[in-house]
Coordinates of C-alpha atoms in Angstrom, one line a residue:
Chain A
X1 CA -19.8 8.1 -31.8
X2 CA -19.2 6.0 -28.8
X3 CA -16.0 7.9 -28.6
X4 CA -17.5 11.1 -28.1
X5 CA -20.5 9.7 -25.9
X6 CA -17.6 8.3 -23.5
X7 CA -15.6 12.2 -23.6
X8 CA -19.0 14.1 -23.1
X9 CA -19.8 11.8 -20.0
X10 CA -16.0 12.0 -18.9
X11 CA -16.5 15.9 -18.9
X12 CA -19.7 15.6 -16.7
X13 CA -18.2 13.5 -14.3
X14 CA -15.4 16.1 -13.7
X15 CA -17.6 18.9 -13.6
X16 CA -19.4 17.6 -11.0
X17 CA -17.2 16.5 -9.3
X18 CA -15.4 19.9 -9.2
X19 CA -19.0 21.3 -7.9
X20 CA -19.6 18.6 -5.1
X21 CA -15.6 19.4 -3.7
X22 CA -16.5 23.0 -3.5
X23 CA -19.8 22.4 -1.1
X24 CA -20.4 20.9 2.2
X25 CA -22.0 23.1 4.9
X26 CA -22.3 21.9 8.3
X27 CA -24.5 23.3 11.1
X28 CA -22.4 24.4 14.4
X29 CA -23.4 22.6 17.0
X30 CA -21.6 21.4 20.3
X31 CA -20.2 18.2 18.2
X32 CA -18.9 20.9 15.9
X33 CA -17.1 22.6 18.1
X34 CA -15.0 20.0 19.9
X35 CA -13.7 18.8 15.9
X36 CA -13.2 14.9 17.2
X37 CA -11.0 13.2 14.6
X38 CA -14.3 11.3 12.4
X39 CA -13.3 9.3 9.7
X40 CA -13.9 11.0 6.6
X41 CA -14.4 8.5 3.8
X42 CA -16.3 5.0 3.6
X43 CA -12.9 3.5 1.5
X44 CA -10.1 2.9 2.1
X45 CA -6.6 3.6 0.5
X46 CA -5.6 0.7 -0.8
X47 CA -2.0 -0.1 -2.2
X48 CA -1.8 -4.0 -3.4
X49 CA 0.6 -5.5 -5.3
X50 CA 0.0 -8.4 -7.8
X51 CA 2.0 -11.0 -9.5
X52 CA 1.1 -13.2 -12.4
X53 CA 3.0 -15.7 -14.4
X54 CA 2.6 -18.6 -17.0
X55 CA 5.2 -20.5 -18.0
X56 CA 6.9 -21.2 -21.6
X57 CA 5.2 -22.4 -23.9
X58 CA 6.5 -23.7 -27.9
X59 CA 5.9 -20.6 -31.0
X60 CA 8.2 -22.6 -33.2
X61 CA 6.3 -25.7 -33.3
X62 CA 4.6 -23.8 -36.4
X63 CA 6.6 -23.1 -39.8
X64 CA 6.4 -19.4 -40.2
X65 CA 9.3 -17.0 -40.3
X66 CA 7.8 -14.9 -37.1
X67 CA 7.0 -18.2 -35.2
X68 CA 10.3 -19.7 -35.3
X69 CA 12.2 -16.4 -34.4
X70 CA 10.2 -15.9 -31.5
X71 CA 10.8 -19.7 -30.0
X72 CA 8.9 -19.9 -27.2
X73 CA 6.1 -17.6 -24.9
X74 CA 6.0 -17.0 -21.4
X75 CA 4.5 -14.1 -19.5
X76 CA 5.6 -12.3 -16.3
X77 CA 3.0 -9.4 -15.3
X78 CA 3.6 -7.2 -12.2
X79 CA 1.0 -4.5 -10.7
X80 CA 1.0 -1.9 -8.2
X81 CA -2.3 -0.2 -7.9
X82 CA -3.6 2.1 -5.6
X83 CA -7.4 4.2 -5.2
X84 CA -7.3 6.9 -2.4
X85 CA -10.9 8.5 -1.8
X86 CA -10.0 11.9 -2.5
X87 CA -13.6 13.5 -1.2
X88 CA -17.3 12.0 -0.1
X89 CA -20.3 13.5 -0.3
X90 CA -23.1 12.7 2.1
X91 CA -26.9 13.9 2.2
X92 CA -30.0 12.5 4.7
X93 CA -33.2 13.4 2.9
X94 CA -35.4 15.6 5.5
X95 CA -37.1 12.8 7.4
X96 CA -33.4 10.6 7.8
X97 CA -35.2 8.1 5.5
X98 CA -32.8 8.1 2.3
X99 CA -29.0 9.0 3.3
X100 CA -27.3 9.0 -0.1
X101 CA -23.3 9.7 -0.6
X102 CA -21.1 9.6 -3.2
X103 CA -17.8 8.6 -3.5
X104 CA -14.9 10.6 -5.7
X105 CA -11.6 8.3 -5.8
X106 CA -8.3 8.5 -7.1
X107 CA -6.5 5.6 -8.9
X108 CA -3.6 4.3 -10.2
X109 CA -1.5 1.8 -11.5
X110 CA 1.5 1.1 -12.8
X111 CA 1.8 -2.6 -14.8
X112 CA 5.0 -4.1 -16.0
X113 CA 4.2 -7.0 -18.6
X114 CA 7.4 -9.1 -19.8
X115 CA 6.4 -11.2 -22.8
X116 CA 9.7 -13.5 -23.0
X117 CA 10.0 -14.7 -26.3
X118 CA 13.1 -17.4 -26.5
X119 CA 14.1 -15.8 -29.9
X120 CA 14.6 -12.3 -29.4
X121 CA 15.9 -9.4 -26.4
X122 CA 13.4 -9.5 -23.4
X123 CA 11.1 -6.4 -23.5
X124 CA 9.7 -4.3 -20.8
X125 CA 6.3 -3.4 -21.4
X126 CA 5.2 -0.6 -19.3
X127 CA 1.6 0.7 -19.0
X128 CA 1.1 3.8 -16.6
X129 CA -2.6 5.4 -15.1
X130 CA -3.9 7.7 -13.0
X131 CA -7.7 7.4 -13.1
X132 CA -11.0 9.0 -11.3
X133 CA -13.9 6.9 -9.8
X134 CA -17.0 8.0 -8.7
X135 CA -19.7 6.0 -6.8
X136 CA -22.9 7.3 -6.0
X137 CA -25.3 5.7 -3.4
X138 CA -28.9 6.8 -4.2
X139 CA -29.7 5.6 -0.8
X140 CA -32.6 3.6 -2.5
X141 CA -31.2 0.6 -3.9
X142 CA -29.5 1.9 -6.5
X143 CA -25.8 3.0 -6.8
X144 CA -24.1 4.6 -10.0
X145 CA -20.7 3.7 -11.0
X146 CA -18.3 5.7 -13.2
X147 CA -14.4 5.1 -13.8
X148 CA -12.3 7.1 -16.1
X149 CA -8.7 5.3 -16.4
X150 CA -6.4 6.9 -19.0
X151 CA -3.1 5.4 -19.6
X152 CA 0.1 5.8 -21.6
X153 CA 2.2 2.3 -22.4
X154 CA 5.7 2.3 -23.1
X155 CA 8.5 -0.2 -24.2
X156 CA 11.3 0.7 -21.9
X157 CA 13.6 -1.9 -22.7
X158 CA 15.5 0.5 -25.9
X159 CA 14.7 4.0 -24.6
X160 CA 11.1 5.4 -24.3
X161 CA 10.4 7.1 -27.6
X162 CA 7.4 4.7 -28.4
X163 CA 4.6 6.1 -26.0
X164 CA 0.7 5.7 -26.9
X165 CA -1.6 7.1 -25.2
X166 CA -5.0 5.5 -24.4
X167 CA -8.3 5.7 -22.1
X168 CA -10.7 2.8 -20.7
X169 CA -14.0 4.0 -19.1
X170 CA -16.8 2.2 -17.6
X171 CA -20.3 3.8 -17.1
X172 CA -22.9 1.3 -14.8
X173 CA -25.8 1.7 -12.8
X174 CA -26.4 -1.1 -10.3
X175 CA -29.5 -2.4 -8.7
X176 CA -29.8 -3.9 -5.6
X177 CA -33.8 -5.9 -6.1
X178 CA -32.9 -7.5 -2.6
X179 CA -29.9 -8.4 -0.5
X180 CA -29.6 -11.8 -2.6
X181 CA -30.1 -10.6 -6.0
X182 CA -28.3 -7.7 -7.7
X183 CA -28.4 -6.5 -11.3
X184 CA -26.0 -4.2 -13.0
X185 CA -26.2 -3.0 -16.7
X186 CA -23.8 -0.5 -18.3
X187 CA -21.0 0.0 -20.7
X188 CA -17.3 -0.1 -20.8
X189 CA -14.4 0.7 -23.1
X190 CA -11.8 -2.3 -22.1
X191 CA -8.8 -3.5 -23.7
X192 CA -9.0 -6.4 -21.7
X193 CA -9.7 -8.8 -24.8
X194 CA -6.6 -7.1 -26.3
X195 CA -7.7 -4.2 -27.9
X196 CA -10.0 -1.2 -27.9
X197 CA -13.4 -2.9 -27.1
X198 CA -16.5 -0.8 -26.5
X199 CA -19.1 -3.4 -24.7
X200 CA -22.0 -3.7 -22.7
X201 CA -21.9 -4.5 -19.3
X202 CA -24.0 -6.8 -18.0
X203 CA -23.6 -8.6 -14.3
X204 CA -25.9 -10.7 -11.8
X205 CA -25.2 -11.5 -8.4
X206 CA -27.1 -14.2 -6.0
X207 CA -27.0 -14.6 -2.6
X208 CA -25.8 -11.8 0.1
X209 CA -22.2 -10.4 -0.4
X210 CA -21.7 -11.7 3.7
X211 CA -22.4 -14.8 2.5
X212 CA -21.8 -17.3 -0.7
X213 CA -22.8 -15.9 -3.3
X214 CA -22.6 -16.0 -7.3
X215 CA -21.1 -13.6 -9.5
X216 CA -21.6 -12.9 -13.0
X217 CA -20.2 -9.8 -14.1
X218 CA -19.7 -10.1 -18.3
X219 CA -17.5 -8.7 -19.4
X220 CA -15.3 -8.9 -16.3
X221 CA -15.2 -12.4 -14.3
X222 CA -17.6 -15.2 -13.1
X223 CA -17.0 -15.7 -9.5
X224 CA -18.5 -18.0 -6.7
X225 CA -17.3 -16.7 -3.4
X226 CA -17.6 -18.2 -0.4
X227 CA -16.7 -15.9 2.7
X228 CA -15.3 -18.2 6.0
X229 CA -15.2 -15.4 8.4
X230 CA -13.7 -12.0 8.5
X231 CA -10.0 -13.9 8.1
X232 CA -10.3 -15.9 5.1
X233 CA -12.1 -15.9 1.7
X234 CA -12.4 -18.6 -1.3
X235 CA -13.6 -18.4 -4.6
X236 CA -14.0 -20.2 -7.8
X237 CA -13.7 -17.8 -10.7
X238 CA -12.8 -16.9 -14.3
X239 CA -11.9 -14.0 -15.8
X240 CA -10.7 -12.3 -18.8
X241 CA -6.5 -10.6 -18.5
X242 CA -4.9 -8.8 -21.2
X243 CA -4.7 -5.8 -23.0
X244 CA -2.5 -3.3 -25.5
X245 CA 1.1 -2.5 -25.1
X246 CA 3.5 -0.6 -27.1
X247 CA 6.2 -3.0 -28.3
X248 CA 10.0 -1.8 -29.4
X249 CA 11.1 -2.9 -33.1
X250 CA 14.2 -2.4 -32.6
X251 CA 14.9 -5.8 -32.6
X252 CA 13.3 -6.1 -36.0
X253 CA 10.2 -8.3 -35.1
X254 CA 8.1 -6.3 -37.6
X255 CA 10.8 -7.2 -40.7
X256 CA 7.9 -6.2 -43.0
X257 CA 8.8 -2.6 -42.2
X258 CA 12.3 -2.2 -40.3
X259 CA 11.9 2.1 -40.1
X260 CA 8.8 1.2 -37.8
X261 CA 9.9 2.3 -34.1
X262 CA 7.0 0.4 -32.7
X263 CA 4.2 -1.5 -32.9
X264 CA 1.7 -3.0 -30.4
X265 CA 1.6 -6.0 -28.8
X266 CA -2.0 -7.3 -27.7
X267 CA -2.8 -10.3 -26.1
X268 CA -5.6 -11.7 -23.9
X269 CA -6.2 -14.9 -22.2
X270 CA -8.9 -16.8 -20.4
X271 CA -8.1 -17.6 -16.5
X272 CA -9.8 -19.7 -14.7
X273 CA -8.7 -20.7 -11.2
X274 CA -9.2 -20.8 -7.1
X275 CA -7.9 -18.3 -5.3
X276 CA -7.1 -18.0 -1.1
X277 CA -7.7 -14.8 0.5
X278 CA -6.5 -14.2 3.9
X279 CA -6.3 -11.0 6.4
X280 CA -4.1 -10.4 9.2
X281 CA -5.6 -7.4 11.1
X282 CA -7.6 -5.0 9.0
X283 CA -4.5 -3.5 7.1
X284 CA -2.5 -6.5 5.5
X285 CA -4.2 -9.3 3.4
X286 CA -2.9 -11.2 0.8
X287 CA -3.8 -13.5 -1.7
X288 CA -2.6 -16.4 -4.2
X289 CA -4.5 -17.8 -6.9
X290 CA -3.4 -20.8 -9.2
X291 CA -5.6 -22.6 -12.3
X292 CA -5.6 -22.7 -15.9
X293 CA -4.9 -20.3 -18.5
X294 CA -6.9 -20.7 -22.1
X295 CA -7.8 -18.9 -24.8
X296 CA -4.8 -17.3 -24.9
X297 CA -4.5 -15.2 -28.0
X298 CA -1.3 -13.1 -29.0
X299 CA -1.0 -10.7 -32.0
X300 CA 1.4 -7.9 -33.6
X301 CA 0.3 -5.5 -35.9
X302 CA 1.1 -1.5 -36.5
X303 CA -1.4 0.9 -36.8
X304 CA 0.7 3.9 -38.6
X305 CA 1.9 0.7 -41.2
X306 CA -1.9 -0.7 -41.7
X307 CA -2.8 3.5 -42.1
X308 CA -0.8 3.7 -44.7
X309 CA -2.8 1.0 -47.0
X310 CA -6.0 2.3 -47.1
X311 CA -7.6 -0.6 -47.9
X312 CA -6.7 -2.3 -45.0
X313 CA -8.7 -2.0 -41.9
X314 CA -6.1 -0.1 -38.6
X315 CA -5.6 -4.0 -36.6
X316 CA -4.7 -6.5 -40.0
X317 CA -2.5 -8.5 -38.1
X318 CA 0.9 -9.0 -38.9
X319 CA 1.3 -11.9 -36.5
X320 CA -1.2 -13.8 -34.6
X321 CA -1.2 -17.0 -32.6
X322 CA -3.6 -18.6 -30.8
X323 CA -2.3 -20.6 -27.9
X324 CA -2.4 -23.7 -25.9
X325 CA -3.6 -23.5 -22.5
X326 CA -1.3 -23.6 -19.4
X327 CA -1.2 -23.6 -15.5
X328 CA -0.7 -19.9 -14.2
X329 CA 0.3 -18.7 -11.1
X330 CA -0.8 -15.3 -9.2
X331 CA -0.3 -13.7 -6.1
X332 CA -0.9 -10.5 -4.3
X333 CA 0.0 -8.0 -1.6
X334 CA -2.9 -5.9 -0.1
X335 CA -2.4 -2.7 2.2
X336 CA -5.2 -0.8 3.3
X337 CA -4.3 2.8 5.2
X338 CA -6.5 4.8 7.4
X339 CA -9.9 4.8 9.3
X340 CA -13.1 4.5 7.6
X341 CA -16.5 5.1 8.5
X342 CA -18.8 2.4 9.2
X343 CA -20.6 0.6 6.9
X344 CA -22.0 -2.5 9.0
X345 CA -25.6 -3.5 7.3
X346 CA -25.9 -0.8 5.1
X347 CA -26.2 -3.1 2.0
X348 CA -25.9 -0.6 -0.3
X349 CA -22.2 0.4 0.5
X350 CA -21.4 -3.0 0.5
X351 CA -22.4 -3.0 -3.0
X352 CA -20.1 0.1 -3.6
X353 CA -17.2 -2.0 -2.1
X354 CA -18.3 -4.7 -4.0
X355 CA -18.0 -3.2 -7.5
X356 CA -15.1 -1.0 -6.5
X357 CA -13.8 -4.3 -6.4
X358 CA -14.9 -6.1 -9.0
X359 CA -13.9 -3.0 -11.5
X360 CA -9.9 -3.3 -10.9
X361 CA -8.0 -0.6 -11.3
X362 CA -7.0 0.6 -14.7
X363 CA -8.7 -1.9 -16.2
X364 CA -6.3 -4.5 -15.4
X365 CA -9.2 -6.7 -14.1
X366 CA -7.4 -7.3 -10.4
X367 CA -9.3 -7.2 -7.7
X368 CA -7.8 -6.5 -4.1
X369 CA -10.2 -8.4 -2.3
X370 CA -13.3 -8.2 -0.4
X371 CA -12.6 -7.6 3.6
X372 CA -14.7 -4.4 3.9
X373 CA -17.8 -6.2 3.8
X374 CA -18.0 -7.4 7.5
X375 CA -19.2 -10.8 8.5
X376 CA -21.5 -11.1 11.6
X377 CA -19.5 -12.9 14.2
X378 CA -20.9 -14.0 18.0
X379 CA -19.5 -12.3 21.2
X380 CA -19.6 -15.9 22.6
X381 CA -16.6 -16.8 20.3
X382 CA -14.5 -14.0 20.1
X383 CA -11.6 -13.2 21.8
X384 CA -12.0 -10.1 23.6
X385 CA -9.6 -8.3 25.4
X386 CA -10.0 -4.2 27.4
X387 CA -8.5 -2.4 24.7
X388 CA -11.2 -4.3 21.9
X389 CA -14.0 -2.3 24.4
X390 CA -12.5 1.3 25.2
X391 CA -15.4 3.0 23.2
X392 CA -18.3 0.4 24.9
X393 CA -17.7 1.4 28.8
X394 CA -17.9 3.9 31.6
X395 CA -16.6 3.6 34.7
X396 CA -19.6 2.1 36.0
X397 CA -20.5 -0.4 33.8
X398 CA -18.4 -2.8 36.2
Chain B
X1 CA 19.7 -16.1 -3.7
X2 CA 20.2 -12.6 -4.9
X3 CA 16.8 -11.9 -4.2
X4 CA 17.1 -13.0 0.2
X5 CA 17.6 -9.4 1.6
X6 CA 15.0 -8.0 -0.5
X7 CA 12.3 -11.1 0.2
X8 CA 13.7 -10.0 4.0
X9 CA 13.1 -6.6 4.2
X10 CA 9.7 -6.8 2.9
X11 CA 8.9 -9.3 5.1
X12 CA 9.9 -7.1 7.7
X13 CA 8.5 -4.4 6.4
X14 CA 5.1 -5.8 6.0
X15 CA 5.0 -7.3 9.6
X16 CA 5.8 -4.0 11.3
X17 CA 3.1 -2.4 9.6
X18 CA 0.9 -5.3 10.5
X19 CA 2.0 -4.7 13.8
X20 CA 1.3 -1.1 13.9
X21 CA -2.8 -1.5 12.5
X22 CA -3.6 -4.2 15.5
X23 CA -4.5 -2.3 17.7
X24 CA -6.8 -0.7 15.5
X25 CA -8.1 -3.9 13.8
X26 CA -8.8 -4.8 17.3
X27 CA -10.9 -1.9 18.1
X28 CA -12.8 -2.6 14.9
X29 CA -13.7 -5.7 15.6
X30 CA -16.3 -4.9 18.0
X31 CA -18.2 -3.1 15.4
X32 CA -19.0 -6.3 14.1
X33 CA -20.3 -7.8 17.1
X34 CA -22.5 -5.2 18.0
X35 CA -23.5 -4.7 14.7
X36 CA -24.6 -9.2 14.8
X37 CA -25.9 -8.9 18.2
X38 CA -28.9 -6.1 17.3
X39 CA -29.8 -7.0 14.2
X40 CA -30.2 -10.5 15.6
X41 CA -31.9 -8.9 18.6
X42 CA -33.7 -5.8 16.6
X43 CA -35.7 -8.3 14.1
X44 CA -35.7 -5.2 11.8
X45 CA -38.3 -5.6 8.4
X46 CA -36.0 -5.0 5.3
X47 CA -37.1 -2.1 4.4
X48 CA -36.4 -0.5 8.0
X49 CA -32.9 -2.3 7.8
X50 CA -32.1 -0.1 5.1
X51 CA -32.9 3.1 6.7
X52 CA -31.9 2.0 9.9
X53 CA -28.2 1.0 9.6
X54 CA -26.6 3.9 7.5
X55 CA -28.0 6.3 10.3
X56 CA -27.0 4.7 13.2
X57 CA -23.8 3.9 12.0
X58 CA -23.4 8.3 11.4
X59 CA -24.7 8.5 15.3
X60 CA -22.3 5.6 16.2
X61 CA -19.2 7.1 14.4
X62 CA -19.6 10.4 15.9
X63 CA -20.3 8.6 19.4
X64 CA -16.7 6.9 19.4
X65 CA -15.2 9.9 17.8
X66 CA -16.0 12.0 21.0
X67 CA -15.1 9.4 23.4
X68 CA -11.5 8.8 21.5
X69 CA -11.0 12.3 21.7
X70 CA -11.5 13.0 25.5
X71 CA -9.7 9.6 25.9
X72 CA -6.5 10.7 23.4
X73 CA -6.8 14.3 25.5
X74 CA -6.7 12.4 29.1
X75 CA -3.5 10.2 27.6
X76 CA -1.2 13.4 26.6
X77 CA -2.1 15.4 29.7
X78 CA 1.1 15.6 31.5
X79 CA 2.1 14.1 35.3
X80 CA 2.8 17.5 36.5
X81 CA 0.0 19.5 34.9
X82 CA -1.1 23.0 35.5
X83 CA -3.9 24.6 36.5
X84 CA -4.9 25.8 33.4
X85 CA -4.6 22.1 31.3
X86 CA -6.7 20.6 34.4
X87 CA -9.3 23.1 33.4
X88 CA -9.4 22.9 30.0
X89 CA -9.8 18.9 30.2
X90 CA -12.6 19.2 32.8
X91 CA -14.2 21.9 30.1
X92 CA -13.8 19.2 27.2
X93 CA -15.3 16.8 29.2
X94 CA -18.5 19.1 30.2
X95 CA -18.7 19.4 26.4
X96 CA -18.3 16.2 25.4
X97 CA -20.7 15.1 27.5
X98 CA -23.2 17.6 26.7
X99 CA -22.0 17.0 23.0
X100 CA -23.2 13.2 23.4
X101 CA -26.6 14.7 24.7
X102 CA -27.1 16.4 21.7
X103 CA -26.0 13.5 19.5
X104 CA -28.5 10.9 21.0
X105 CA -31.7 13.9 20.8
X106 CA -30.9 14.5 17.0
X107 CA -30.3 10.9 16.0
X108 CA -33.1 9.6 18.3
X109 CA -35.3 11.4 16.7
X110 CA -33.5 10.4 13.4
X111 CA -34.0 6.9 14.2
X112 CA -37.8 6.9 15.6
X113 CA -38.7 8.1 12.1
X114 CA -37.1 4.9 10.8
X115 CA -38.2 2.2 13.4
X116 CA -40.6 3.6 15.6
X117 CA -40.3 4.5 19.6
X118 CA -41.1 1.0 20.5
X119 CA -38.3 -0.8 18.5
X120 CA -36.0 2.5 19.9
X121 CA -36.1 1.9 23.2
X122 CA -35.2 -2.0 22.5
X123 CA -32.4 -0.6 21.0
X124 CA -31.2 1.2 24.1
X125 CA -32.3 -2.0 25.9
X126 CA -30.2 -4.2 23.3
X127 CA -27.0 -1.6 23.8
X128 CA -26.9 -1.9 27.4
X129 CA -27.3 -6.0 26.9
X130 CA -24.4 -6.3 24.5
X131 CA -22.5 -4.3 27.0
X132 CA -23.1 -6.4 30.1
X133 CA -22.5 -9.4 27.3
X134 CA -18.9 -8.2 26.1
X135 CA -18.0 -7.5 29.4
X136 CA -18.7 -11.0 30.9
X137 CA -17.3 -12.9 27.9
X138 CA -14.5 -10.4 29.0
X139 CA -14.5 -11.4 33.1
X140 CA -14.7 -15.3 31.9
X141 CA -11.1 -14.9 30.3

């Protein structure tokens, strides 16, 4: 049922957005004819990169055939990402009061998880996606958020024979009561807690998004962020990583049934951490984030085997381990290309940018980083120089 | 150790891009000032700050997009020009300017809906302040 719910709302969100790209008229005026290169979109592209590792950790501390073969567990994850906005939409009502837009944008994401296991070949894990977003700003204080991310994962490390496809969605309308409190309901399908979950989405924030503020978005993260200037962020946060790969058996791991190809691999884990934002220039930030890693779950089992006992339900495990916590390490690379409208006190794209970020790409939960919400900063204490003031002056304002 | 050229060329890599955006970043950043000074200044209620900032942020982006334009047209004219590219620069500067006129009617009257003709001329009051500001801060370098 939720299955279909999630297609029939996919297919609406294409269709429209099919209609919208097809419809903008513009009155000629003077402006109109002269064409001045005006940024198109409110986003960004955004390229970032992201790194995450934990280190090894003991399997064989347990007696069990799959435990001991295995040895130990560490995980290496790398992301690239991207979203582009591919078209915006913007109305004013007829007295200028409400100026609603909406916002079509393309994702991706390409994620390379190496589970090294001590006992066996290393394995590749590839998951793929190219994914549509749409944001739409009522104008009001509402905004609607909907993200369609299908992906295929692979095991590349013995030939690619063992692709699956799969989708993740998330349908949530947010509402902005005043600039300090926010309230988001919804749903998502995530495999962030390592397989196919459909859940409710539920998420608070308090305080302005300029300034500290508290962030509870469940099922995603818990966050306190505390924004120094338009340089440098911190925050305080937990979040859920994990998810669903296609693991090769051609290294035997599933010795219950040796013909299987493949079988998948799902894991998820609690972090918890601080992480350092910084930003040179408007283009380039990065970011590295270190704390603990708990909760961590790991588990192997094979649909097509469990399908073929009835009886069983599709995910009876034919290994699963639950897992010490350890330290973890991340890290990321953020490019942002092109010029973007402006979006200075207009709260309710900040809450767009806000839960374009906190909804990572491909539901990979990794968020870029907040640096298009502007912080107010005095003239007194700015470095200024000519070129900062091109668009201020005329030739007589000295 | 393998790894050195790679870890080198991105570095590279990464700082001649940052390098590229600065002068943009720049530009940007006064956006942000003027955007503090009149809301400081501007003591708009909530309700108008809503209405108020998405609007003038259309007139504003359309503002610098003309003035960039006649500025990029002014930077490729060439030192010997012609007769003809003199004239067709003074005509885009007649339009532009006449281009600006009509953006400040239609958004004047976009914003006066929003905040009133009182709070609209502070506004052109508050422009011309952060001006004369900037440019001090700039002259006390």
């Amino acid at each position: 049922m939720l299955s279909k719910i999630s297609n029939i709302i996919s297919l609406c969100f294409i269709q429209g957005f099919l209609a919208l790209f097809c419809t903008e008229i513009n009155a000629q005026s003077i402006y109109d004819t002269i064409k001045p290169n005006e940024p198109k979109h409110f986003f960004n592209t955004v390229v970032f990169f992201d790194s995450y590792t934990k280190p090894k950790q003991a399997l064989n501390d347990t007696v069990d055939y799959l435990n001991e073969r295995l040895e130990t567990y560490a995980v290496k994850q790398r992301v690239l990402a991207f979203y582009l906005p591919l078209h915006t939409a913007k109305e004013f009502n007829k007295d200028s009061s409400i100026y609603s837009n909406t916002h079509y944008l393309l994702t991706g994401n390409l994620v390379q998880l190496q589970p090294k296991f001590g006992g066996i070949t290393n394995h590749n894990l590839i998951k793929a996606g190219i994914g549509l977003r749409m944001i739409h700003n009522t104008g009001k204080k509402g905004l609607w958020f909907i993200d369609i991310s299908p992906f295929y994962t692979t095991d590349v490390t013995f030939g690619n024979d063992n692709g699956y496809f799969r989708m993740s969605n998330s349908f949530i309308y947010s509402h902005n009561f005043s600039e300090k409190f926010n309230l988001r309901v919804g749903l998502t399908k995530s495999f962030l807690w390592g397989n196919r979950n459909y859940l409710p989405y539920l998420g608070f924030r308090f305080g302005k998004l300029d300034k500290v503020h508290f962030s509870l978005q469940i099922p995603k993260n818990m966050s306190l962020n505390i924004p120094l200037n338009n340089k440098l962020r911190f925050s305080l946060y937990t979040k859920p990583q994990g998810g669903m790969f296609t693991f090769s058996n051609k290294d035997s791991v599933y010795y219950f049934n040796r013909e299987a190809n493949f079988f998948f691999l799902t894991r998820y884990e609690l972090l918890s951490g601080l992480r350092f934002d910084a930003a040179f220039g408007n283009n380039f930030s990065f970011y590295i984030a270190l704390g603990t890693s708990s909760r961590n779950k790991l588990t192997f089992y094979s649909e097509k085997a469990n399908a073929d006992r009835p009886n069983l339900p599709y995910k009876t495990y034919f290994f699963e381990r639950s897992l010490k916590p350890t330290g973890f390490l991340n890290f990321g690379l953020v490019l942002r290309f092109g010029k973007t409208k402006n979006i200075h006190g207009n709260r309710n794209l900040y809450e767009a940018m806000d839960m374009n970020n906190t909804i990572g790409v491909g539901d990979n939960n990794i968020a870029p980083g907040m640096f298009s919400v502007p912080i107010d900063e005095s003239v007194k204490r700015s470095k200024l120089n000519l070129a900062d003031i091109q668009d201020l002056i005329d030739a007589n304002d000295f | 150790m393998r790894k050195l050229p790679k870890i080198i060329f991105t570095i590279c890599f990464l700082i001649g891009l940052f390098n590229s955006y600065q002068g943009y970043a720049q530009r940007e950043k006064i956006e942000v000032l003027r955007h503090s000074y009149i809301s400081k200044k501007l003591e708009l209620s909530t309700t108008e700050s809503e209405k108020f900032w998405p609007v003038y942020n259309e007139y504003q982006d359309k503002l610098k997009a003309l003035k960039r334009n006649l500025r990029q047209a002014y930077k490729n004219l060439p030192a010997n020009f012609t007769d003809k590219e003199a004239e067709d620069l003074i005509n885009l500067e007649n339009k532009t300017k006449l281009a600006e006129a009509e953006l400040f009617k239609t958004y004047s009257d976009k914003i006066k809906a929003i905040i009133g003709i009182n709070k609209l001329l502070k506004l052109q009051v508050y422009e011309e302040e952060f001006k004369k500001e900037v440019i001090n801060a700039l002259k006390e370098k």
